[in-house]
mmCIF file of C-alpha atoms in Angstrom:
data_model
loop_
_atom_site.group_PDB
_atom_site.id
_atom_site.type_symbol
_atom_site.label_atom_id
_atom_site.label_comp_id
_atom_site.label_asym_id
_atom_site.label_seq_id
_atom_site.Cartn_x
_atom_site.Cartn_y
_atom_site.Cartn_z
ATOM 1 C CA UNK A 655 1.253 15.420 17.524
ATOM 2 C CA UNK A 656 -0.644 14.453 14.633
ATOM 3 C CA UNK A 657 -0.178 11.930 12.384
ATOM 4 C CA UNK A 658 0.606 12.944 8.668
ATOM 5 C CA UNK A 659 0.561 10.760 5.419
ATOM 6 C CA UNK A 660 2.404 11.532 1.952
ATOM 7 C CA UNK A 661 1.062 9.332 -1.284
ATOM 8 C CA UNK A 662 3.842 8.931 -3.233
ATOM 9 C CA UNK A 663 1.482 7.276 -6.070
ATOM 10 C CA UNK A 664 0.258 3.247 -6.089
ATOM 11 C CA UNK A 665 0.990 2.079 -3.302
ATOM 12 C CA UNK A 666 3.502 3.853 -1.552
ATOM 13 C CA UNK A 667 2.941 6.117 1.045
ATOM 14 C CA UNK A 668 5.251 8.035 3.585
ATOM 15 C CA UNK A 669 3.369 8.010 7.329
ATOM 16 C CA UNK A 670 4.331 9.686 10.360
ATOM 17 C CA UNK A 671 3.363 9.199 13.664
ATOM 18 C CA UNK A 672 4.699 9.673 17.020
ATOM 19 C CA UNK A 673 8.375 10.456 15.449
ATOM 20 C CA UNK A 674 8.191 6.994 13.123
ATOM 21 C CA UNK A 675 8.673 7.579 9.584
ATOM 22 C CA UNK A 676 6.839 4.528 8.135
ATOM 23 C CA UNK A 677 7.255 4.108 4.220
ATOM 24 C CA UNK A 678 4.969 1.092 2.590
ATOM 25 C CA UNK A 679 5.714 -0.870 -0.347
ATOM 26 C CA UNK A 680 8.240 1.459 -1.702
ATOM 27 C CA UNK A 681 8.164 1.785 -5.895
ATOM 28 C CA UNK A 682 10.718 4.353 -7.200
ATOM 29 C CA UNK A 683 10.598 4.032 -10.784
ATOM 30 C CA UNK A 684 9.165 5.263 -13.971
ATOM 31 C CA UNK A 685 8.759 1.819 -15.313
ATOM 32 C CA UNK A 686 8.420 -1.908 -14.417
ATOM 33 C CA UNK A 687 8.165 -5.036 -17.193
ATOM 34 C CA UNK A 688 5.213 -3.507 -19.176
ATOM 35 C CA UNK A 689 4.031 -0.818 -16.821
ATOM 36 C CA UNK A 690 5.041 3.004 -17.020
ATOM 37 C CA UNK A 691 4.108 5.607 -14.521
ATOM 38 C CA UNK A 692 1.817 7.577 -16.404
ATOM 39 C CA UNK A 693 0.977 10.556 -13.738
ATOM 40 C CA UNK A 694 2.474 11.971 -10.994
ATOM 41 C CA UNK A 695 6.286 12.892 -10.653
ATOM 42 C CA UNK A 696 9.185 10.375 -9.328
ATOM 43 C CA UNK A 697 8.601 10.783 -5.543
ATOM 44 C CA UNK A 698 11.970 13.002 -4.838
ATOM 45 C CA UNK A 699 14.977 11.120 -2.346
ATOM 46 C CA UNK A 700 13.624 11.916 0.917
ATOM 47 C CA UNK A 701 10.577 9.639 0.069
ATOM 48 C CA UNK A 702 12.886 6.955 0.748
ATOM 49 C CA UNK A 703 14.106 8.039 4.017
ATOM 50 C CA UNK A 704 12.561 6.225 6.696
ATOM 51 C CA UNK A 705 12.824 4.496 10.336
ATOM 52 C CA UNK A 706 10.398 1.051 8.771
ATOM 53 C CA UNK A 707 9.809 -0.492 5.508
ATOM 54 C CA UNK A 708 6.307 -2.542 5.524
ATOM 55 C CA UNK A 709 5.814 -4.651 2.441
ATOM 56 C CA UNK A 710 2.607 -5.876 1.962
ATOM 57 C CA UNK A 711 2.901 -9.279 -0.528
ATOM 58 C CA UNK A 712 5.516 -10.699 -2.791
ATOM 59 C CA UNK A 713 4.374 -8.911 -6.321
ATOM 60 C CA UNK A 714 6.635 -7.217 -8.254
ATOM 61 C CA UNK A 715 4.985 -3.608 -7.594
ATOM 62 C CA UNK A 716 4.792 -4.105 -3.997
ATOM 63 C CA UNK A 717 8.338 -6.055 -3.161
ATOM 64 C CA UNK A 718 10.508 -4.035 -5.442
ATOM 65 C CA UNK A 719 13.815 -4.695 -4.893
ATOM 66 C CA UNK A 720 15.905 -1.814 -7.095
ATOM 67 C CA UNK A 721 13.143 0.474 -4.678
ATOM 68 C CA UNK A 722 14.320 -1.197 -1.697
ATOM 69 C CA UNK A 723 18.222 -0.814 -2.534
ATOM 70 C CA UNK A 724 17.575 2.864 -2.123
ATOM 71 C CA UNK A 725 16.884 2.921 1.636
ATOM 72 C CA UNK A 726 19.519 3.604 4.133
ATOM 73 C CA UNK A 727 22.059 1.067 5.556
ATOM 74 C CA UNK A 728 20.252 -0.038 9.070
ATOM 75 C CA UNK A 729 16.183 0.849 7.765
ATOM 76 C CA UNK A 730 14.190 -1.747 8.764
ATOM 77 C CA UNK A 731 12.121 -3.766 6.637
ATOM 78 C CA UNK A 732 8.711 -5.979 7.516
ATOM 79 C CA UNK A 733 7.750 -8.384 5.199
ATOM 80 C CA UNK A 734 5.416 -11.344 5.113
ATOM 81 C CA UNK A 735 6.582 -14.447 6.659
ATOM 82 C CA UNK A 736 8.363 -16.618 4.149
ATOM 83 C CA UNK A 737 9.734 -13.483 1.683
ATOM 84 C CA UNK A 738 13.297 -14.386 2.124
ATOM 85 C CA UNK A 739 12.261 -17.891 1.156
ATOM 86 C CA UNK A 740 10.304 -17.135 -1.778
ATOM 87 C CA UNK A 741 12.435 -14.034 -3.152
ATOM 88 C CA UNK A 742 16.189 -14.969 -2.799
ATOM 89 C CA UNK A 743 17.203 -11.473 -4.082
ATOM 90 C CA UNK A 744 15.739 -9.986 -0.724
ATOM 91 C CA UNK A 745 17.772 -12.013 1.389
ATOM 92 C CA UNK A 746 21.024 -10.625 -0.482
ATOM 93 C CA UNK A 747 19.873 -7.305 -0.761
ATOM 94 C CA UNK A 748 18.742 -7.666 3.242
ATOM 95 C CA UNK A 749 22.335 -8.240 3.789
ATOM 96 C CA UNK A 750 24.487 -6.555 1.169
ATOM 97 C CA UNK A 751 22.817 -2.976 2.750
ATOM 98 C CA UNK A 752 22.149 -4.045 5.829
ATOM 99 C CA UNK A 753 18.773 -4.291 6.358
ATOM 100 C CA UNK A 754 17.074 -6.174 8.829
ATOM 101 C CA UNK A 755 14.362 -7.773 8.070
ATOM 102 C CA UNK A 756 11.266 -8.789 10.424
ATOM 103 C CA UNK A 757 9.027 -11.461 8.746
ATOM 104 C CA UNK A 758 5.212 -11.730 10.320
ATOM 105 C CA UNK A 759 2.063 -13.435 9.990
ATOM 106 C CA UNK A 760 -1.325 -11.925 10.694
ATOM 107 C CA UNK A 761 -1.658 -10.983 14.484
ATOM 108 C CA UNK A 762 1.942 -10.519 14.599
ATOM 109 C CA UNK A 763 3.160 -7.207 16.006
ATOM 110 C CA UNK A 764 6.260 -5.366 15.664
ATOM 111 C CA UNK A 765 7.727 -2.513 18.287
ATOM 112 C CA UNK A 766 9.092 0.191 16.350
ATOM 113 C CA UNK A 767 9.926 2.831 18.794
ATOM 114 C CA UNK A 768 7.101 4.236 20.057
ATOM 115 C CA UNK A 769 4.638 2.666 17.392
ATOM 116 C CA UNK A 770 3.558 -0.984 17.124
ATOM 117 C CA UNK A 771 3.117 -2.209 13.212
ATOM 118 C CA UNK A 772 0.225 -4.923 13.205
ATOM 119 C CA UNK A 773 0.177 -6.807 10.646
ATOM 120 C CA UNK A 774 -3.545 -8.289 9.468
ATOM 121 C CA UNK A 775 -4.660 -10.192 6.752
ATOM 122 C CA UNK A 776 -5.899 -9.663 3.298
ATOM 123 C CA UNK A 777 -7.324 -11.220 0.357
ATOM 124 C CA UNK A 778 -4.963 -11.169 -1.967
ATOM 125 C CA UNK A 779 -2.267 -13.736 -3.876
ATOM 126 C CA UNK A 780 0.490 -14.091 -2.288
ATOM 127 C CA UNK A 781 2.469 -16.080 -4.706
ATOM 128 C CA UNK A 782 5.638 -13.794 -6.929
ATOM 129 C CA UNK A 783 4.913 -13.997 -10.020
ATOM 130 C CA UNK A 784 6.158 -14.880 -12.621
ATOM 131 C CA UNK A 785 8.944 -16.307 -11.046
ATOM 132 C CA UNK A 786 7.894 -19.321 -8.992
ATOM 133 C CA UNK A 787 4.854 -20.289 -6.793
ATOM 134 C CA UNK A 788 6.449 -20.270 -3.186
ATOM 135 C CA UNK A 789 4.084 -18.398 -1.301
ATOM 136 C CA UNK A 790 3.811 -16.043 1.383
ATOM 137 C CA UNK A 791 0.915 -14.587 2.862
ATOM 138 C CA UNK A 792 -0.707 -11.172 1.776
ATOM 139 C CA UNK A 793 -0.661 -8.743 4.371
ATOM 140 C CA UNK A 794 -2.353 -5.421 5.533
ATOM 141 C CA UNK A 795 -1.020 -3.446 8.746
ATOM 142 C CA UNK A 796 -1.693 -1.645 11.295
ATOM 143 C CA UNK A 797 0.169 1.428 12.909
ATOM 144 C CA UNK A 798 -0.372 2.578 16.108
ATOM 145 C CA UNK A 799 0.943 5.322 17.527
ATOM 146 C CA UNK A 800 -0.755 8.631 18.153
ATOM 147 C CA UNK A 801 -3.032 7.277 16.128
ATOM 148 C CA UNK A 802 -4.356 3.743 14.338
ATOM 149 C CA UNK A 803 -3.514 3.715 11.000
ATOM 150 C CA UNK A 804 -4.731 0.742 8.290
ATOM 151 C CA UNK A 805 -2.851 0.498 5.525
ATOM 152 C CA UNK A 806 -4.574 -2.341 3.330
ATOM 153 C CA UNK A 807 -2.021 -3.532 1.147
ATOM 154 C CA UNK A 808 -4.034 -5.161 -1.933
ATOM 155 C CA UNK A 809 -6.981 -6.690 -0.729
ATOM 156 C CA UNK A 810 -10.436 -7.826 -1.558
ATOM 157 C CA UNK A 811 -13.476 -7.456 0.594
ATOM 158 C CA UNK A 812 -13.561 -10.699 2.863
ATOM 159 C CA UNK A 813 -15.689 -11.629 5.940
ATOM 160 C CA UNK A 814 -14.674 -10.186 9.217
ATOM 161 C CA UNK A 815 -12.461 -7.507 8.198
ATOM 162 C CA UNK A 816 -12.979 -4.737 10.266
ATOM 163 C CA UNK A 817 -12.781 -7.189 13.086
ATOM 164 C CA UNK A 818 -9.351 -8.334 12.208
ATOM 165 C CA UNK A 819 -8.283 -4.686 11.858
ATOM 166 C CA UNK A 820 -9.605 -3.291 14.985
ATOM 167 C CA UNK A 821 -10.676 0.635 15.213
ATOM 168 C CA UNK A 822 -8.860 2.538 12.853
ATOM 169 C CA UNK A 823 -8.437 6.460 12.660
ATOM 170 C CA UNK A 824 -7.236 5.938 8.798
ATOM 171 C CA UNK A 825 -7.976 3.639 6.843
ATOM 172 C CA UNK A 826 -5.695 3.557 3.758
ATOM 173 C CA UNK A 827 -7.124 1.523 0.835
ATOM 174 C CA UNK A 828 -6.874 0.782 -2.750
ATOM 175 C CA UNK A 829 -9.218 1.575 -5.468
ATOM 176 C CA UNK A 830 -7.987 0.723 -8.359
ATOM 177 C CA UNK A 831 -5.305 -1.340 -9.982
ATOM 178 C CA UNK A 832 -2.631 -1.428 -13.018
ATOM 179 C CA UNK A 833 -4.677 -2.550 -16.085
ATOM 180 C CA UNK A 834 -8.072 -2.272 -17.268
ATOM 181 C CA UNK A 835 -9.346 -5.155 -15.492
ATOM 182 C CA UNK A 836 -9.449 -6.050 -11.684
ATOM 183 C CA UNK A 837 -9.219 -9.916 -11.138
ATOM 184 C CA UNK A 838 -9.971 -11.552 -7.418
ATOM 185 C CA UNK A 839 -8.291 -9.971 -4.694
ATOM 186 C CA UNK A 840 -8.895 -6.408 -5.444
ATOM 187 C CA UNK A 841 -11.342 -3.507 -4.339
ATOM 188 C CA UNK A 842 -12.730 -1.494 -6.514
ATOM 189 C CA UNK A 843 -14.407 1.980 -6.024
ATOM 190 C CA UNK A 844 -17.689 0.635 -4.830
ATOM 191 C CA UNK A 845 -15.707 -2.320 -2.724
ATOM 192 C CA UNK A 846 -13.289 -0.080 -1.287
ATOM 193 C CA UNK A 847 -16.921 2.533 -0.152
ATOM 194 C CA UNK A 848 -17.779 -0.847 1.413
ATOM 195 C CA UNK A 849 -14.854 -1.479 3.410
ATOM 196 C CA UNK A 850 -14.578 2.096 4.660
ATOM 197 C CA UNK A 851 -18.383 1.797 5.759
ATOM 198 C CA UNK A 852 -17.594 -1.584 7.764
ATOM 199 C CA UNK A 853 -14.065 0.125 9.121
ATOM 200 C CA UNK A 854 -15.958 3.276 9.881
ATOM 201 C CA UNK A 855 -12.434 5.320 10.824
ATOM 202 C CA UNK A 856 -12.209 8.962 10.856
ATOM 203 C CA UNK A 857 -10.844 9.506 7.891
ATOM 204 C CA UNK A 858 -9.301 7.290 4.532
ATOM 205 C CA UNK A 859 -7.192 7.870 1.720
ATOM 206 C CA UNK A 860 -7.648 6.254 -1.199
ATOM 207 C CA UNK A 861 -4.046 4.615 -2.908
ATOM 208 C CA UNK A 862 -3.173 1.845 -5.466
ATOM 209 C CA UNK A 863 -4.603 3.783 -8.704
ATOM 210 C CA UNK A 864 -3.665 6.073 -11.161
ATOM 211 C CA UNK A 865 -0.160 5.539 -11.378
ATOM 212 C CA UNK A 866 1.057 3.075 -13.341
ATOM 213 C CA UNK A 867 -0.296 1.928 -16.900
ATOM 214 C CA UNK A 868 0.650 -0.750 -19.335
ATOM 215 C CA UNK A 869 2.117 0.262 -22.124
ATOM 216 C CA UNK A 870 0.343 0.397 -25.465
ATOM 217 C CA UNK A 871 -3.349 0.384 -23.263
ATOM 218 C CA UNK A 872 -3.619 3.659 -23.084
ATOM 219 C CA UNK A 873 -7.455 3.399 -24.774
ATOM 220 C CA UNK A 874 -8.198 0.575 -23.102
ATOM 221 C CA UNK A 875 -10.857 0.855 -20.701
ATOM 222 C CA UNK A 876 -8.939 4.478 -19.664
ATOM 223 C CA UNK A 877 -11.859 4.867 -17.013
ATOM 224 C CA UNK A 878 -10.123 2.705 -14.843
ATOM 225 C CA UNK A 879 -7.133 4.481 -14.491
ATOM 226 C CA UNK A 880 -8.552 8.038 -14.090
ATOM 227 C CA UNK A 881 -11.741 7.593 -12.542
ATOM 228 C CA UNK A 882 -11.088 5.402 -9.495
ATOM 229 C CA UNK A 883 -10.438 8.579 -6.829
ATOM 230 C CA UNK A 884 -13.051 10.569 -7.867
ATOM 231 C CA UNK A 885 -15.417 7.417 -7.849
ATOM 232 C CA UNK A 886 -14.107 6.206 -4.245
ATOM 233 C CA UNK A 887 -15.085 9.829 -3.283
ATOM 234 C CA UNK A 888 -18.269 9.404 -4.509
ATOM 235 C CA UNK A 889 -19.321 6.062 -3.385
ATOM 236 C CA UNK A 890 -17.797 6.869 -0.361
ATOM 237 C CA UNK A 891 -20.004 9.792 0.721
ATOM 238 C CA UNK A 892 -22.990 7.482 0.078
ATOM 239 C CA UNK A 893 -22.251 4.205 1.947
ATOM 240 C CA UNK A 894 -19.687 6.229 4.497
ATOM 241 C CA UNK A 895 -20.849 9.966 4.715
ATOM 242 C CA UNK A 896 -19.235 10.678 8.495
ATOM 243 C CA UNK A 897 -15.899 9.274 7.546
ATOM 244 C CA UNK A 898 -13.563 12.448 5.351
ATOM 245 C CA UNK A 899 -12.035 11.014 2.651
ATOM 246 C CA UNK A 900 -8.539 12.908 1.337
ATOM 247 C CA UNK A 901 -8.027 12.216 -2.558
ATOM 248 C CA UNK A 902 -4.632 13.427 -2.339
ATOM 249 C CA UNK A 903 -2.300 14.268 -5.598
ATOM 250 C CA UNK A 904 0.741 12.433 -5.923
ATOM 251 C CA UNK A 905 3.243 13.990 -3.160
ATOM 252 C CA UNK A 906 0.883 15.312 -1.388
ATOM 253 C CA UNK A 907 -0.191 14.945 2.212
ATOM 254 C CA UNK A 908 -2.713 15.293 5.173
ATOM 255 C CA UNK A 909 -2.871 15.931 8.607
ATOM 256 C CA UNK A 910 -4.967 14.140 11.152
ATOM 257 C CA UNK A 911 -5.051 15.041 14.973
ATOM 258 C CA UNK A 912 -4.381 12.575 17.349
ATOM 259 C CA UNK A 913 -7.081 10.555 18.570
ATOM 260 C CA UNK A 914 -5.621 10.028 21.846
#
């Protein structure tokens, strides 16, 4: 059965493996505080049908709660340890729709169905702004199934990645960001070639760019939010030329055979 992934644009992403509909850091709307999805269509309804919810870190465009009161009564969310602590609203949205909520720390794994979610770590803040400075650690994960995918969350480049991730058949990462600069915490184009070359999976799909924009920036530094694909395809075949890298268009997908 092979394992097929949907980028929904940012961050979220729709993959499938062994039967499990896994949907990650779900973001539904056309505009949050000073950002407005520039490109790519409203991902439709079905993009929030699914059987698992990973959220990677508390920020507003990754734990979005109006996103997350879209899911169905009884989907199952994963969430860094300490996000029911840190975001109150979660809690009551976790119960007023009845969704369970796991909470993890890196190394932690979660059964769903036939797939195990592992969740890793990564480089990244994991405080919720603006609203307070309870923490709760940034997380990448890991889906294994048919096949291993890595979905990075937002992450910098930090020593013994690829160790804490394991082999990987996808590697999911971001390139880009929100705004015309990218502070600590983040990969870039040239980063993200880096990671793939120390992951080495089969293949990787590049995700947390060209999306959404702040408002009034559009001259800013535009570069940064049209170029980062192409450039992660192009850094990419240099540092990582075995691994075939799928720029996909928002709403669309690929298809990777099982490894296994």
């Amino acid at each position: 059965m092979p394992v097929e992934i949907t980028w929904w644009g940012h961050a979220t992403a729709t993959v499938r493996d062994s039967g499990v509909r896994v949907l990650t850091d779900p973001l539904f709307v056309p505009r949050l505080m000073h950002l407005r999805r520039r490109r790519g269509a409203l991902p439709p309804p079905s993009a929030a049908v699914a059987d698992v919810v990973v959220v990677s870190h508390l920020h507003s465009d990754h734990l979005h709660l109006p996103s997350l009161a879209r899911l169905a009564p009884g989907t199952r969310l994963v969430a860094p340890h300490g996000a029911r602590a840190a975001v109150p609203g979660l809690g009551r949205l976790a119960a007023s729709r009845g969704l369970p909520v796991t909470e993890v720390r890196p190394g932690d794994e979660v059964a769903a169905g036939p797939l195990t979610i592992r969740a890793v770590p990564a480089a990244h803040d994991g405080r919720r702004w603006p609203y307070g400075t309870r923490t709760a650690p940034a997380l990448g994960y890991v889906f294994e199934g048919e096949a291993r995918t890595y979905f990075a969350g937002d992450t910098g480049l930090f020593d013994g990645m690829a160790r804490a991730v394991g082999p990987c058949d996808v590697a999911m990462l971001p390139v880009g960001g929100w705004g015309p600069f990218l502070g600590h915490g983040h990969l870039d184009p040239g980063r993200a070639a880096e990671a793939l070359a120390e992951l080495a999976p089969r293949a990787a799909v590049p995700v947390h760019y060209g999306t959404y924009w702040p408002i009034g920036m559009d001259a800013v530094r535009p570069h940064e939010f049209h170029a980062p694909g192409h450039d992660f395809v192009r850094r990419a075949a240099a540092l990582a030329p075995q691994v075939a890298v799928h720029r996909l268009g928002h709403g669309e997908g690929m298809r990777l055979e099982a490894a296994r």
